[in-house]
PDB file of C-alpha atoms in Angstrom:
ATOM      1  CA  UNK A   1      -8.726 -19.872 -13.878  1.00  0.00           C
ATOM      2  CA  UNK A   2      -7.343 -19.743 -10.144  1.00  0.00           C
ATOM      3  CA  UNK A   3      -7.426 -16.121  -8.788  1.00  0.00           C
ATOM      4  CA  UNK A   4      -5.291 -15.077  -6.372  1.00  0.00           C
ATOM      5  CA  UNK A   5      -7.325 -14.240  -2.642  1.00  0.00           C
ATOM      6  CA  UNK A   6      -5.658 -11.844  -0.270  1.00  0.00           C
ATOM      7  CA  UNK A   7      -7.292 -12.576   3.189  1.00  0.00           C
ATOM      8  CA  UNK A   8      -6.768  -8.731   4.874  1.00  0.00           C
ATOM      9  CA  UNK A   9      -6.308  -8.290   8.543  1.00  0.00           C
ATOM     10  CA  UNK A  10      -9.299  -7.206  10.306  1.00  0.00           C
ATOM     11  CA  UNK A  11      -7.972  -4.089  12.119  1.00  0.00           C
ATOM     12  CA  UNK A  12      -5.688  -1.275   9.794  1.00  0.00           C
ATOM     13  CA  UNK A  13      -3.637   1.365  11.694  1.00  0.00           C
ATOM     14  CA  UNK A  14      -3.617   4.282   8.828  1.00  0.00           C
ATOM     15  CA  UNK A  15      -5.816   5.713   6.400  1.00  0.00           C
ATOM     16  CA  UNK A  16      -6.396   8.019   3.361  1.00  0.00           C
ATOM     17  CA  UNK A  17      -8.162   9.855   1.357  1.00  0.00           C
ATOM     18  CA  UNK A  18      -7.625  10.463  -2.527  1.00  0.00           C
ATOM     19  CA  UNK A  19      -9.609  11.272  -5.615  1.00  0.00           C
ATOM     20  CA  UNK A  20      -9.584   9.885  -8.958  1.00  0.00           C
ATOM     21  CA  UNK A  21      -7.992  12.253 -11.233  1.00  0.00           C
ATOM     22  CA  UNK A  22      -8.407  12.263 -15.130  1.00  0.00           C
ATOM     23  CA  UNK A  23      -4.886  11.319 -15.960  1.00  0.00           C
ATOM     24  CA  UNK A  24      -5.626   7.688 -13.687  1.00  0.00           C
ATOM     25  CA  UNK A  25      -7.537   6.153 -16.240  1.00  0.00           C
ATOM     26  CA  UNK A  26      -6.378   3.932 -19.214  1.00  0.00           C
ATOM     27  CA  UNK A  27      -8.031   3.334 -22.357  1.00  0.00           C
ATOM     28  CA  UNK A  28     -10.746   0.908 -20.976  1.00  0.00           C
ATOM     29  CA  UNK A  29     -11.267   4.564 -19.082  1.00  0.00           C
ATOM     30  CA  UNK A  30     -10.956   3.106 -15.691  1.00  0.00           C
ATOM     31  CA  UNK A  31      -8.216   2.746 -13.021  1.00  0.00           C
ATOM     32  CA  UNK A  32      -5.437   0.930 -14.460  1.00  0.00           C
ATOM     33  CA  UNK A  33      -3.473  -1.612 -12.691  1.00  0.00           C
ATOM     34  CA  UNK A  34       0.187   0.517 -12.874  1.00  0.00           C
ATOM     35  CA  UNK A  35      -2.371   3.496 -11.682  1.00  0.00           C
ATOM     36  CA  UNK A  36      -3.371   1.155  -8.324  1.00  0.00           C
ATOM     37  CA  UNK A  37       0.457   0.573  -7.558  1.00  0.00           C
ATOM     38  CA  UNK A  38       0.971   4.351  -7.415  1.00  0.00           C
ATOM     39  CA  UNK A  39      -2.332   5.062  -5.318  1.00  0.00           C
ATOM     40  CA  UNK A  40      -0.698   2.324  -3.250  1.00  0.00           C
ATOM     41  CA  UNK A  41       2.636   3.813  -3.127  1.00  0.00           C
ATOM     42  CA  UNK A  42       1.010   7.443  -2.820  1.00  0.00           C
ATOM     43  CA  UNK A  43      -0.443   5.909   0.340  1.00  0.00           C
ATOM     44  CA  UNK A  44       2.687   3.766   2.001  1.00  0.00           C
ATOM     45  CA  UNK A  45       4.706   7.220   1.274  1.00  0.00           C
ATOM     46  CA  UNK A  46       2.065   9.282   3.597  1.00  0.00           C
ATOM     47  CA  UNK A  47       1.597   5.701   5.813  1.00  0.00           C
ATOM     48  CA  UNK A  48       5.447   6.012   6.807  1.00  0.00           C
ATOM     49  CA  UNK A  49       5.336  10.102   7.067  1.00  0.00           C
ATOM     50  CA  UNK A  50       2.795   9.399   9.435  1.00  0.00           C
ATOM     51  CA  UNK A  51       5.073   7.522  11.492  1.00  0.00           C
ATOM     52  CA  UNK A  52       7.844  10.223  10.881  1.00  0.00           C
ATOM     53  CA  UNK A  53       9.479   8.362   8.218  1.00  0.00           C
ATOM     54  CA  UNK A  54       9.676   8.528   3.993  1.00  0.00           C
ATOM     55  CA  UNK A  55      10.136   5.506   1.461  1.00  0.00           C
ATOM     56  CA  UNK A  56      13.822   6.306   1.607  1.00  0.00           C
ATOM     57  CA  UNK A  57      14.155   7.800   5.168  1.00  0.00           C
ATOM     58  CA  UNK A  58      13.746   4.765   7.375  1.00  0.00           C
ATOM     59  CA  UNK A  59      16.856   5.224   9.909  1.00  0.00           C
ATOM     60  CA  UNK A  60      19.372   5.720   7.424  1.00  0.00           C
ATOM     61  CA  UNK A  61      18.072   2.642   5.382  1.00  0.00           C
ATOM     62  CA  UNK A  62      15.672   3.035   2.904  1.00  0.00           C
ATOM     63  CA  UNK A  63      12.680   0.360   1.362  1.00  0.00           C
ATOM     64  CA  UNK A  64      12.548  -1.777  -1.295  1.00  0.00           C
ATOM     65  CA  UNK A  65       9.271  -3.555  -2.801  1.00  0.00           C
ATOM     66  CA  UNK A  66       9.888  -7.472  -2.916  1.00  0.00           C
ATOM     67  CA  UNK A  67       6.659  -7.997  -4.680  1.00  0.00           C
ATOM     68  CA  UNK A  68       3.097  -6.874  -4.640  1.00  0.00           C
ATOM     69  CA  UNK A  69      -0.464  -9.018  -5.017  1.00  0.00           C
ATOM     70  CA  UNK A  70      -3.129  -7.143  -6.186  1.00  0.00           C
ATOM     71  CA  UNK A  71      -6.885  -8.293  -6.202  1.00  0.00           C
ATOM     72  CA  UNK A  72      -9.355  -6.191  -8.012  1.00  0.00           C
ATOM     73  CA  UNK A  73     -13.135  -5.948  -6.653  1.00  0.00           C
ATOM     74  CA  UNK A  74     -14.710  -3.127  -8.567  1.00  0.00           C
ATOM     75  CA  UNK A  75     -13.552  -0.593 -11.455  1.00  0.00           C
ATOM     76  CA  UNK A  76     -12.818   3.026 -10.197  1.00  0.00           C
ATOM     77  CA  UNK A  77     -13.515   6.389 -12.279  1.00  0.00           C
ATOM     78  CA  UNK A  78     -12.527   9.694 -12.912  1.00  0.00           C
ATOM     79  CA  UNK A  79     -13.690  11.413  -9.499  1.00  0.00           C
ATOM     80  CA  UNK A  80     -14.609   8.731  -7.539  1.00  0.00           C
ATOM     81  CA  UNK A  81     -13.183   9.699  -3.882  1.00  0.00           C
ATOM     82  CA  UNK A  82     -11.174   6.516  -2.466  1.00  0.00           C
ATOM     83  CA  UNK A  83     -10.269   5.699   1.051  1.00  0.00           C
ATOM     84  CA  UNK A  84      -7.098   3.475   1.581  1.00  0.00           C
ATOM     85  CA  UNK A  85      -6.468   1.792   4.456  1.00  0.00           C
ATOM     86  CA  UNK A  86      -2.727   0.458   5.481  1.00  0.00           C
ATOM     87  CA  UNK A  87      -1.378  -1.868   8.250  1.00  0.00           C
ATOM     88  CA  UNK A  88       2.252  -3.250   8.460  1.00  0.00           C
ATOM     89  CA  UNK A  89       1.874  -7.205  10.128  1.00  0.00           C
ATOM     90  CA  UNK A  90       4.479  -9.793   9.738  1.00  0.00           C
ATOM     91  CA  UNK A  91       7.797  -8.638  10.506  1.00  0.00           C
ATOM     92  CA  UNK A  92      10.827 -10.433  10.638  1.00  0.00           C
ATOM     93  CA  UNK A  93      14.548  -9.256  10.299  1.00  0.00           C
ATOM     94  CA  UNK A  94      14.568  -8.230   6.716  1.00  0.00           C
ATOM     95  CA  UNK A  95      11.356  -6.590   6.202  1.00  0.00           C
ATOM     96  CA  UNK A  96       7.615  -6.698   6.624  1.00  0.00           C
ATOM     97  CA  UNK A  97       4.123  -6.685   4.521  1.00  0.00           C
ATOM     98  CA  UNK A  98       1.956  -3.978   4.137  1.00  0.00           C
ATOM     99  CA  UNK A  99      -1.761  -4.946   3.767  1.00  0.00           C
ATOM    100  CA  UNK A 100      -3.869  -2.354   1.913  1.00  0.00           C
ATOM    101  CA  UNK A 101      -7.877  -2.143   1.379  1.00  0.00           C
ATOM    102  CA  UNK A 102      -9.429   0.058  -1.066  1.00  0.00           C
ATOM    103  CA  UNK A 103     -12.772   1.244  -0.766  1.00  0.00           C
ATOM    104  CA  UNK A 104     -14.878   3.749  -3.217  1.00  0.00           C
ATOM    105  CA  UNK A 105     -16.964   6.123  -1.377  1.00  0.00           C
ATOM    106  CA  UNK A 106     -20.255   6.689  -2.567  1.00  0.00           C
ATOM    107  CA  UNK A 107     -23.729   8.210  -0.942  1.00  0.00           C
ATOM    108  CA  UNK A 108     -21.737   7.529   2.573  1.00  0.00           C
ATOM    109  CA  UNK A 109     -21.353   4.015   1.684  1.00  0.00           C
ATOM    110  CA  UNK A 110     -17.345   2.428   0.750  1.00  0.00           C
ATOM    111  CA  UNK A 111     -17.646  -0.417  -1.683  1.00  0.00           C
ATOM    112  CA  UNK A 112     -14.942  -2.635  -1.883  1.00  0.00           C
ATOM    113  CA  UNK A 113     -12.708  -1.825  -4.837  1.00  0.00           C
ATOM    114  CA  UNK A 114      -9.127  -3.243  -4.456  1.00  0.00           C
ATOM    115  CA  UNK A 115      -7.214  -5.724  -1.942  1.00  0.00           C
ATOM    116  CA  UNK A 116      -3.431  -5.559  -2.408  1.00  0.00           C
ATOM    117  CA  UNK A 117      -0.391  -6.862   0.017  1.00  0.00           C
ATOM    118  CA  UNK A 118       2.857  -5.587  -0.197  1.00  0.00           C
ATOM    119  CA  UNK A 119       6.704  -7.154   1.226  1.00  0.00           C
ATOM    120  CA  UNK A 120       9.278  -4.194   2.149  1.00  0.00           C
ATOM    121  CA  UNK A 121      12.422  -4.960   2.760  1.00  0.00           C
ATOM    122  CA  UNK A 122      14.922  -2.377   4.621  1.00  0.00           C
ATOM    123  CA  UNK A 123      17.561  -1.722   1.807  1.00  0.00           C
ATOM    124  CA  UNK A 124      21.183   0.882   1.933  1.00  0.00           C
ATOM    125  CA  UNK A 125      21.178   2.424  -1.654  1.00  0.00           C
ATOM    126  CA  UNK A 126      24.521   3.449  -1.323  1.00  0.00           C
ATOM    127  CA  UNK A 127      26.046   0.075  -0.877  1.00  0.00           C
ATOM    128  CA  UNK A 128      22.915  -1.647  -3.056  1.00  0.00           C
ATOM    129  CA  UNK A 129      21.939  -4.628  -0.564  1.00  0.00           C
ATOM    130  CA  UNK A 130      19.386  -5.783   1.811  1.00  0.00           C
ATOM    131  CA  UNK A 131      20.004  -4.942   5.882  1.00  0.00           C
ATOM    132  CA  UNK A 132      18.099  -6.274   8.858  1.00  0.00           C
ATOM    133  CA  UNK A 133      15.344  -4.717  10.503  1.00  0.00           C
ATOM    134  CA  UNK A 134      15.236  -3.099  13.878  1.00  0.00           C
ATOM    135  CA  UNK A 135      13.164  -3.678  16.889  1.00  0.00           C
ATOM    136  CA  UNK A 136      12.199   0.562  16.523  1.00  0.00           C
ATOM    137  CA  UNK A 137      11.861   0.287  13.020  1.00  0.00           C
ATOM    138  CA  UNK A 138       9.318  -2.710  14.258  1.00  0.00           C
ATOM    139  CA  UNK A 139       7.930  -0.626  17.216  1.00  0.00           C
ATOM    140  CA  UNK A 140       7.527   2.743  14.868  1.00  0.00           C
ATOM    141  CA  UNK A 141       5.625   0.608  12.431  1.00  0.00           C
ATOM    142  CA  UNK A 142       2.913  -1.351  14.154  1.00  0.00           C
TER     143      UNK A 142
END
């Protein structure tokens, strides 16, 4: 079977904290994988406010997910307290990838738990198509 491998960026410019809550955990009574996409977007949503921007409050514009890769390193449980990390790299003039590392925290150790990498594109709702990026948007990001 050929797994997908996410090589992450050795620097990150954000990060999180969160804990596992009950109602994250599917039947096999871990994290699920819809459950990781919301951690992620729970993350990317206080990633941008930290740059003073929201999913759909990016200059007028808002963002769109082109696709997401997920690569899972270790379960996560009820409680477990997570750091996530974020950085926004390859831009070009419709969007950008986020890069995101996962990492349970245990007896002041973090343990690997997810890799993931993201592609945002700019996007008007109101008119329902893609528009190009801005050197700010760029600059605000980084």
């Amino acid at each position: 079977m050929n797994r997908i491998k996410i090589n992450l960026p050795e620097h990150f410019s954000f990060s999180t904290h969160l804990q596992i809550r009950v109602t994250d955990l599917n039947y096999g009574g871990h994290v699920g994988n819809d459950t990781v996409l919301s951690l992620l977007q729970e993350a990317r949503q206080q990633f941008l406010q930290s740059r003073g921007y929201a999913e759909l409050q990016v200059e007028g514009y808002g963002l769109i997910m082109a696709d997401a890769m997920v690569e899972y390193k270790k379960e996560m449980n009820h409680l477990d307290q997570i750091k996530i990390e974020i950085v926004a790299t390859d831009f070009d003039k419709m969007g950008f990838d986020l890069y995101y590392k996962v990492a349970v925290q245990k007896n002041g150790e973090e343990i690997l738990a997810v890799r993931a990498k993201t592609s945002m594109m700019l996007f008007d709702y109101q008119i329902g198509k893609k528009v190009s990026m801005t050197d700010k948007i760029m600059a605000v990001l980084q």
